[in-house]
Amino acid sequence: MKKTVLVSGGAGFIGSHVTVELIEAGYDVIVADNMSNCDMTCFEGVKKITGKEDIPFFKIDFCKEEEVRKLFSDNKIDAVIHFAAFKAVGESVAKPVMYYKNNLNSFLNVLEAASAHGCHNVLFSSSATVYGEPDKVPVTENTPRKPATSPYGNTKQMCEDILQDTVKATKGTDGEIKGILLRYFNPIGAHPSALIGELPRGVPNNLVPFITQTAIGKRECLSIFGNDYPTPDGTCLRDYIDIVDLAKAHVFAVGRMLENKMKADCEIFNIGTGKPVSVLELVNSFERVNGLKLNYKFAPRRAGDVTAIWADPTLANKEMGWKAERSVDETLAAAWAWEKHLAGK
Ligand code: UFG
């Protein structure tokens, strides 16, 4: 029988790409989202890409216990992937209560409802932010977590702990929960169809949407935050992971849970390429691959940025059989195709 996966926050950037990959892998998917940070563009794109018009969609607020409980009691859900969360680092510093309230309550409601209604598998979307400024790169899953540098990062650490505690506490009970934490590095790009991609509201915080919006003329100039870091070209180093590759990691992880292949009751995987790329290298690649010149300038460092972080993805490669495949060039071409699609070009 086909297994059903609930994707909370499934209309957003990562959620929509994951929904496509799950459907293409043969899962039934239920999408739920409160639409607080997206519109229906990506959900409509998902239907077009998969040719599936009847994907169940629920507009629900995961902070409302009753709504979450009803979703789990009305539907037979085999696994849940929890994305629904606020994600802007700077905003979380300005509005910590809003971040803790939303990101913690929504996850607690999901865990409680899953455990009460026979959904034993919970995948939590975590972030490389949990490593803070690491003493050593690349980071493995055993690299110690550092104190979070923002309330956003703190919610990721707290949700990781909550899931691990829940897995321990429910072991052997009717409401048993098994967990996987995927720690994403920097997801970028768009689906090769250019029908779904990143859709930031207002001024983008993240590098690639700022680049594509500058290239299309929506923004005047990209500021590269800091060129005096102790790195080869002075700009920060990150591990940019293609969004479709990242989405595929979820298919491997869900399969692992549903086919009882897990080696521990709560597993952690880094989802990255293992290759550091500097901000300047990324900008230069974008220009080269897409044959255009980008208006950019060097600006002061951004508060809270770490100098260098990239993944050691060996565990995900060996244990899950997943590996990042698309090159940064392909990914940057896809990001540009998506921006042009949005502009109707
Ligand atoms: N950058 C610029 N100019 C911009 C935007 C970003 O130079 O306009 C630089 C940043 O300074 C950084 C790099 O591009 O060096 C990447 O920045 P992003 O904002 O795209 O990504 P971050 O690495 O800051 O953020 C990611 C995730 C967050 C997570 C954070 C933790 O998007 O969810 O890592 O480090 F919290």
Short mmCIF file of C-alpha atoms and ligand atoms in Angstrom, two decimals:
data_model
loop_
_atom_site.label_atom_id
_atom_site.label_comp_id
_atom_site.label_asym_id
_atom_site.label_seq_id
_atom_site.Cartn_x
_atom_site.Cartn_y
_atom_site.Cartn_z
CA MET A 1 0.00 0.00 0.00
CA LYS A 2 1.12 3.52 -0.78
CA LYS A 3 2.47 5.42 2.21
CA THR A 4 1.31 8.91 3.03
CA VAL A 5 3.67 11.71 3.99
CA LEU A 6 2.48 14.99 5.50
CA VAL A 7 4.60 17.98 4.53
CA SER A 8 4.05 20.88 6.91
CA GLY A 9 5.04 24.15 5.27
CA GLY A 10 4.71 22.29 1.98
CA ALA A 11 3.86 25.36 -0.09
CA GLY A 12 7.19 27.06 0.66
CA PHE A 13 10.57 26.91 -1.05
CA ILE A 14 11.96 23.69 0.38
CA GLY A 15 8.56 22.11 1.04
CA SER A 16 7.40 22.43 -2.56
CA HIS A 17 10.56 20.81 -3.95
CA VAL A 18 10.29 18.00 -1.41
CA THR A 19 6.64 17.45 -2.34
CA VAL A 20 7.61 17.01 -6.01
CA GLU A 21 10.32 14.47 -5.21
CA LEU A 22 8.08 12.49 -2.83
CA ILE A 23 5.29 12.27 -5.40
CA GLU A 24 7.75 11.26 -8.11
CA ALA A 25 9.07 8.55 -5.78
CA GLY A 26 5.54 7.14 -5.43
CA TYR A 27 4.35 8.55 -2.11
CA ASP A 28 0.96 10.08 -1.43
CA VAL A 29 1.59 13.55 -0.08
CA ILE A 30 -0.58 15.83 2.03
CA VAL A 31 0.49 19.46 1.93
CA ALA A 32 -0.37 21.77 4.82
CA ASP A 33 0.65 25.39 5.18
CA ASN A 34 -0.64 28.55 6.83
CA MET A 35 0.53 30.57 3.80
CA SER A 36 2.14 33.16 6.07
CA ASN A 37 5.28 33.41 3.95
CA CYS A 38 4.16 32.24 0.51
CA ASP A 39 1.32 32.26 -1.98
CA MET A 40 -0.07 29.43 -4.12
CA THR A 41 2.51 29.89 -6.91
CA CYS A 42 4.72 26.98 -5.83
CA PHE A 43 1.83 24.67 -4.96
CA GLU A 44 0.38 25.28 -8.44
CA GLY A 45 3.84 24.63 -9.89
CA VAL A 46 4.06 21.33 -8.00
CA LYS A 47 0.78 20.21 -9.57
CA LYS A 48 2.05 21.08 -13.05
CA ILE A 49 5.39 19.33 -12.61
CA THR A 50 3.89 16.14 -11.19
CA GLY A 51 0.74 16.21 -13.37
CA LYS A 52 -1.20 15.58 -10.18
CA GLU A 53 -4.11 17.96 -9.78
CA ASP A 54 -5.61 16.42 -6.66
CA ILE A 55 -2.79 16.77 -4.10
CA PRO A 56 -4.60 17.22 -0.77
CA PHE A 57 -3.98 20.71 0.59
CA PHE A 58 -4.93 22.05 4.03
CA LYS A 59 -4.54 25.68 5.02
CA ILE A 60 -3.86 25.23 8.68
CA ASP A 61 -2.01 27.02 11.41
CA PHE A 62 0.33 24.56 13.12
CA CYS A 63 0.27 26.68 16.26
CA LYS A 64 -3.42 25.80 16.69
CA GLU A 65 -3.52 22.51 18.55
CA GLU A 66 -7.07 21.65 17.48
CA GLU A 67 -6.33 22.10 13.78
CA VAL A 68 -3.22 19.92 13.95
CA ARG A 69 -4.99 17.21 15.93
CA LYS A 70 -7.83 17.14 13.39
CA LEU A 71 -5.40 16.84 10.50
CA PHE A 72 -3.79 13.77 12.08
CA SER A 73 -7.07 12.18 13.17
CA ASP A 74 -8.82 12.71 9.82
CA ASN A 75 -5.93 11.34 7.74
CA LYS A 76 -3.78 8.21 7.95
CA ILE A 77 -0.29 9.71 8.02
CA ASP A 78 2.75 7.43 7.96
CA ALA A 79 5.43 10.09 8.24
CA VAL A 80 5.58 13.83 8.73
CA ILE A 81 8.23 16.22 7.47
CA HIS A 82 8.11 19.41 9.49
CA PHE A 83 9.14 22.60 7.70
CA ALA A 84 6.51 25.05 8.95
CA ALA A 85 8.60 27.70 10.73
CA PHE A 86 9.81 31.28 10.56
CA LYS A 87 13.33 31.47 9.15
CA ALA A 88 14.71 35.01 9.01
CA VAL A 89 17.71 35.31 11.30
CA GLY A 90 17.59 39.12 11.67
CA GLU A 91 13.85 39.20 12.26
CA SER A 92 14.24 36.60 14.99
CA VAL A 93 16.67 38.89 16.83
CA ALA A 94 14.11 41.71 16.67
CA LYS A 95 11.07 39.54 17.50
CA PRO A 96 12.25 36.63 19.67
CA VAL A 97 8.89 35.91 21.29
CA MET A 98 7.22 35.62 17.90
CA TYR A 99 9.92 33.14 16.80
CA TYR A 100 9.87 30.99 19.93
CA LYS A 101 6.08 30.96 20.00
CA ASN A 102 5.68 29.98 16.38
CA ASN A 103 8.59 27.59 15.83
CA LEU A 104 8.25 25.74 19.14
CA ASN A 105 4.46 25.54 19.41
CA SER A 106 4.01 24.31 15.87
CA PHE A 107 6.54 21.53 16.35
CA LEU A 108 5.16 20.53 19.76
CA ASN A 109 1.67 20.28 18.27
CA VAL A 110 2.95 18.11 15.43
CA LEU A 111 4.79 15.78 17.81
CA GLU A 112 1.84 15.44 20.15
CA ALA A 113 -0.65 14.78 17.36
CA ALA A 114 1.68 12.37 15.52
CA SER A 115 2.28 10.36 18.67
CA ALA A 116 -1.43 10.27 19.54
CA HIS A 117 -2.62 9.24 16.07
CA GLY A 118 -0.26 6.45 15.03
CA CYS A 119 2.23 8.46 12.97
CA HIS A 120 5.55 7.07 14.17
CA ASN A 121 7.98 8.87 11.90
CA VAL A 122 9.01 12.50 12.24
CA LEU A 123 11.60 14.24 10.10
CA PHE A 124 12.68 17.67 11.32
CA SER A 125 14.25 20.25 9.04
CA SER A 126 17.22 21.55 10.98
CA SER A 127 20.08 23.76 9.91
CA ALA A 128 23.84 24.10 9.86
CA THR A 129 23.16 27.10 12.08
CA VAL A 130 23.20 24.66 15.04
CA TYR A 131 27.01 24.39 14.66
CA GLY A 132 27.47 28.15 15.11
CA GLU A 133 31.06 29.23 14.28
CA PRO A 134 32.75 25.81 14.21
CA ASP A 135 36.29 25.32 15.54
CA LYS A 136 37.04 22.94 12.67
CA VAL A 137 35.67 22.58 9.13
CA PRO A 138 34.17 20.60 7.51
CA VAL A 139 31.67 19.76 10.22
CA THR A 140 30.50 16.22 10.88
CA GLU A 141 27.32 15.30 12.74
CA ASN A 142 29.50 14.84 15.83
CA THR A 143 30.93 18.35 15.71
CA PRO A 144 29.70 19.93 18.94
CA ARG A 145 26.85 22.37 18.64
CA LYS A 146 27.75 25.90 19.71
CA PRO A 147 25.42 28.29 21.56
CA ALA A 148 22.99 29.67 18.99
CA THR A 149 23.70 33.16 17.74
CA SER A 150 20.05 34.07 17.13
CA PRO A 151 16.61 33.11 18.46
CA TYR A 152 16.02 31.46 15.07
CA GLY A 153 19.08 29.25 15.55
CA ASN A 154 18.03 28.58 19.10
CA THR A 155 14.61 27.31 17.93
CA LYS A 156 16.41 24.85 15.63
CA GLN A 157 18.55 23.56 18.51
CA MET A 158 15.57 23.37 20.84
CA CYS A 159 13.44 21.48 18.31
CA GLU A 160 16.32 19.03 17.76
CA ASP A 161 16.42 18.41 21.53
CA ILE A 162 12.65 18.13 21.80
CA LEU A 163 12.58 15.48 19.08
CA GLN A 164 15.42 13.53 20.67
CA ASP A 165 13.75 13.59 24.10
CA THR A 166 10.43 12.53 22.58
CA VAL A 167 12.03 9.62 20.74
CA LYS A 168 13.56 8.40 24.02
CA ALA A 169 10.39 8.88 26.03
CA THR A 170 8.03 7.17 23.57
CA LYS A 171 10.22 4.13 22.83
CA GLY A 172 8.22 0.93 23.17
CA THR A 173 4.91 2.74 23.71
CA ASP A 174 1.88 2.90 21.40
CA GLY A 175 2.82 6.45 20.56
CA GLU A 176 6.40 5.59 19.59
CA ILE A 177 8.20 8.25 17.57
CA LYS A 178 11.30 7.73 15.48
CA GLY A 179 13.13 10.81 14.31
CA ILE A 180 15.52 12.07 11.67
CA LEU A 181 17.17 15.48 11.86
CA LEU A 182 18.43 16.81 8.56
CA ARG A 183 20.86 19.69 8.97
CA TYR A 184 20.76 21.73 5.78
CA PHE A 185 23.65 23.85 4.66
CA ASN A 186 22.74 26.63 2.16
CA PRO A 187 19.90 25.49 -0.12
CA ILE A 188 19.83 27.42 -3.40
CA GLY A 189 18.48 27.14 -6.95
CA ALA A 190 15.16 26.05 -8.35
CA HIS A 191 13.50 23.12 -10.07
CA PRO A 192 14.82 22.61 -13.63
CA SER A 193 11.27 23.18 -14.96
CA ALA A 194 11.47 26.77 -13.56
CA LEU A 195 7.94 26.24 -12.24
CA ILE A 196 8.91 26.36 -8.56
CA GLY A 197 11.65 28.20 -6.71
CA GLU A 198 12.40 30.65 -3.96
CA LEU A 199 9.83 33.41 -3.50
CA PRO A 200 11.07 35.81 -0.85
CA ARG A 201 8.68 38.46 0.44
CA GLY A 202 10.22 41.93 0.42
CA VAL A 203 13.98 42.39 0.35
CA PRO A 204 15.69 38.97 0.27
CA ASN A 205 17.95 38.10 3.21
CA ASN A 206 19.71 35.30 1.41
CA LEU A 207 22.44 35.65 -1.18
CA VAL A 208 21.09 33.90 -4.28
CA PRO A 209 17.64 35.55 -4.43
CA PHE A 210 19.41 38.88 -3.91
CA ILE A 211 21.72 38.06 -6.83
CA THR A 212 18.90 37.05 -9.19
CA GLN A 213 16.75 40.06 -8.21
CA THR A 214 19.70 42.37 -8.88
CA ALA A 215 20.33 40.73 -12.24
CA ILE A 216 16.68 41.15 -13.29
CA GLY A 217 16.69 44.81 -12.17
CA LYS A 218 14.49 44.55 -9.06
CA ARG A 219 17.44 45.56 -6.84
CA GLU A 220 20.06 48.08 -7.77
CA CYS A 221 23.18 46.52 -6.35
CA LEU A 222 24.26 43.46 -4.40
CA SER A 223 26.28 44.18 -1.27
CA ILE A 224 28.86 41.53 -0.51
CA PHE A 225 29.03 41.58 3.25
CA GLY A 226 32.70 41.64 4.15
CA ASN A 227 35.86 41.02 2.07
CA ASP A 228 38.26 41.02 5.01
CA TYR A 229 37.53 37.54 6.37
CA PRO A 230 40.47 35.14 6.84
CA THR A 231 39.54 33.16 3.70
CA PRO A 232 41.35 32.90 0.32
CA ASP A 233 39.47 35.83 -1.28
CA GLY A 234 38.31 37.53 1.93
CA THR A 235 34.63 36.62 1.55
CA CYS A 236 32.72 34.02 3.60
CA LEU A 237 32.73 30.34 2.70
CA ARG A 238 29.51 28.32 2.57
CA ASP A 239 28.26 24.96 1.29
CA TYR A 240 25.64 25.76 -1.35
CA ILE A 241 23.40 22.77 -1.92
CA ASP A 242 21.05 22.45 -4.88
CA ILE A 243 17.42 22.51 -3.79
CA VAL A 244 16.48 19.43 -5.86
CA ASP A 245 19.41 17.47 -4.44
CA LEU A 246 18.36 18.56 -0.97
CA ALA A 247 14.76 17.56 -1.66
CA LYS A 248 15.92 14.10 -2.77
CA ALA A 249 17.67 13.61 0.58
CA HIS A 250 14.19 13.66 2.14
CA VAL A 251 13.03 10.81 -0.07
CA PHE A 252 15.99 8.73 1.11
CA ALA A 253 15.34 9.68 4.74
CA VAL A 254 11.62 8.92 4.61
CA GLY A 255 12.32 5.58 2.89
CA ARG A 256 14.78 4.74 5.62
CA MET A 257 12.17 5.40 8.30
CA LEU A 258 9.28 3.61 6.62
CA GLU A 259 11.35 0.59 5.63
CA ASN A 260 12.82 0.22 9.14
CA LYS A 261 16.37 0.73 8.00
CA MET A 262 17.34 3.18 10.72
CA LYS A 263 20.39 2.35 12.81
CA ALA A 264 19.28 4.47 15.78
CA ASP A 265 15.90 5.74 16.93
CA CYS A 266 16.91 9.29 16.17
CA GLU A 267 19.40 9.89 13.39
CA ILE A 268 21.17 13.05 12.29
CA PHE A 269 22.51 13.79 8.80
CA ASN A 270 24.33 16.76 7.31
CA ILE A 271 22.86 17.68 3.96
CA GLY A 272 25.52 19.49 1.99
CA THR A 273 27.96 19.03 -0.88
CA GLY A 274 31.18 19.04 1.13
CA LYS A 275 32.59 21.80 -1.10
CA PRO A 276 33.19 25.30 0.23
CA VAL A 277 32.38 28.17 -2.15
CA SER A 278 33.06 31.85 -1.36
CA VAL A 279 30.51 34.60 -1.87
CA LEU A 280 32.71 36.12 -4.57
CA GLU A 281 33.14 32.78 -6.34
CA LEU A 282 29.38 32.31 -6.34
CA VAL A 283 28.83 35.76 -7.82
CA ASN A 284 31.49 35.15 -10.48
CA SER A 285 29.99 31.77 -11.37
CA PHE A 286 26.54 33.33 -11.67
CA GLU A 287 27.90 35.91 -14.11
CA ARG A 288 29.82 33.35 -16.16
CA VAL A 289 27.11 30.69 -16.36
CA ASN A 290 24.36 33.11 -17.29
CA GLY A 291 26.49 35.40 -19.46
CA LEU A 292 25.77 38.64 -17.64
CA LYS A 293 27.39 41.25 -15.44
CA LEU A 294 26.14 41.77 -11.92
CA ASN A 295 26.20 45.13 -10.18
CA TYR A 296 27.87 44.47 -6.84
CA LYS A 297 29.99 46.23 -4.24
CA PHE A 298 31.85 45.28 -1.11
CA ALA A 299 30.14 46.34 2.10
CA PRO A 300 30.87 45.90 5.82
CA ARG A 301 30.44 42.50 7.44
CA ARG A 302 26.91 41.46 8.41
CA ALA A 303 26.40 40.91 12.14
CA GLY A 304 26.18 37.25 13.10
CA ASP A 305 27.78 35.77 9.95
CA VAL A 306 30.22 32.94 10.50
CA THR A 307 33.46 33.00 8.50
CA ALA A 308 33.39 29.53 7.05
CA ILE A 309 31.18 26.49 7.32
CA TRP A 310 30.75 23.50 5.08
CA ALA A 311 29.59 19.94 5.54
CA ASP A 312 31.27 16.63 5.77
CA PRO A 313 28.41 14.73 4.06
CA THR A 314 30.06 11.29 4.36
CA LEU A 315 27.42 9.89 6.68
CA ALA A 316 24.51 10.81 4.40
CA ASN A 317 26.49 9.51 1.40
CA LYS A 318 27.31 6.16 2.99
CA GLU A 319 24.34 5.50 5.23
CA MET A 320 21.48 6.92 3.18
CA GLY A 321 23.02 6.37 -0.23
CA TRP A 322 22.31 10.01 -1.02
CA LYS A 323 24.78 12.37 -2.66
CA ALA A 324 24.57 15.92 -4.00
CA GLU A 325 24.77 15.67 -7.78
CA ARG A 326 24.13 19.01 -9.43
CA SER A 327 27.00 21.43 -9.87
CA VAL A 328 26.86 24.98 -8.57
CA ASP A 329 26.79 26.13 -12.23
CA GLU A 330 23.66 24.11 -13.03
CA THR A 331 22.05 25.36 -9.84
CA LEU A 332 22.79 28.99 -10.60
CA ALA A 333 21.41 28.58 -14.13
CA ALA A 334 18.20 27.15 -12.62
CA ALA A 335 17.94 30.04 -10.13
CA TRP A 336 18.22 32.51 -13.00
CA ALA A 337 15.66 30.64 -15.14
CA TRP A 338 13.23 30.82 -12.20
CA GLU A 339 13.75 34.58 -11.73
CA LYS A 340 13.10 35.09 -15.44
CA HIS A 341 10.00 32.89 -15.23
CA LEU A 342 8.70 35.11 -12.39
CA ALA A 343 9.33 38.18 -14.50
CA GLY A 344 7.45 36.58 -17.41
CA LYS A 345 10.59 36.57 -19.59
N1 UFG B 1 25.53 37.64 1.64
C1 UFG B 1 25.97 38.79 1.03
N2 UFG B 1 25.03 39.66 0.56
C2 UFG B 1 23.70 39.45 0.68
C3 UFG B 1 23.26 38.27 1.32
C4 UFG B 1 24.21 37.39 1.78
O1 UFG B 1 27.17 39.03 0.90
O2 UFG B 1 22.91 40.29 0.25
C5 UFG B 1 26.54 36.69 2.13
C6 UFG B 1 26.45 36.45 3.62
O3 UFG B 1 27.20 37.43 4.31
C7 UFG B 1 27.01 35.05 3.74
C8 UFG B 1 26.61 34.38 2.42
O4 UFG B 1 26.29 35.43 1.54
O5 UFG B 1 28.40 35.10 3.79
C9 UFG B 1 25.39 33.49 2.57
O6 UFG B 1 24.36 34.23 3.18
P1 UFG B 1 22.85 33.72 3.25
O7 UFG B 1 22.06 34.75 4.00
O8 UFG B 1 22.37 33.32 1.91
O9 UFG B 1 23.00 32.38 4.09
P2 UFG B 1 23.57 32.19 5.57
O10 UFG B 1 24.76 31.30 5.42
O11 UFG B 1 23.71 33.43 6.33
O12 UFG B 1 22.28 31.52 6.17
C10 UFG B 1 22.13 30.20 6.22
C11 UFG B 1 20.63 29.83 6.26
C12 UFG B 1 20.02 30.21 7.57
C13 UFG B 1 20.91 29.81 8.71
C14 UFG B 1 22.28 30.37 8.55
C15 UFG B 1 23.21 30.05 9.69
O13 UFG B 1 19.92 30.45 5.22
O14 UFG B 1 18.79 29.56 7.68
O15 UFG B 1 22.80 29.82 7.37
O16 UFG B 1 24.51 30.41 9.43
F1 UFG B 1 20.43 30.23 9.89
#
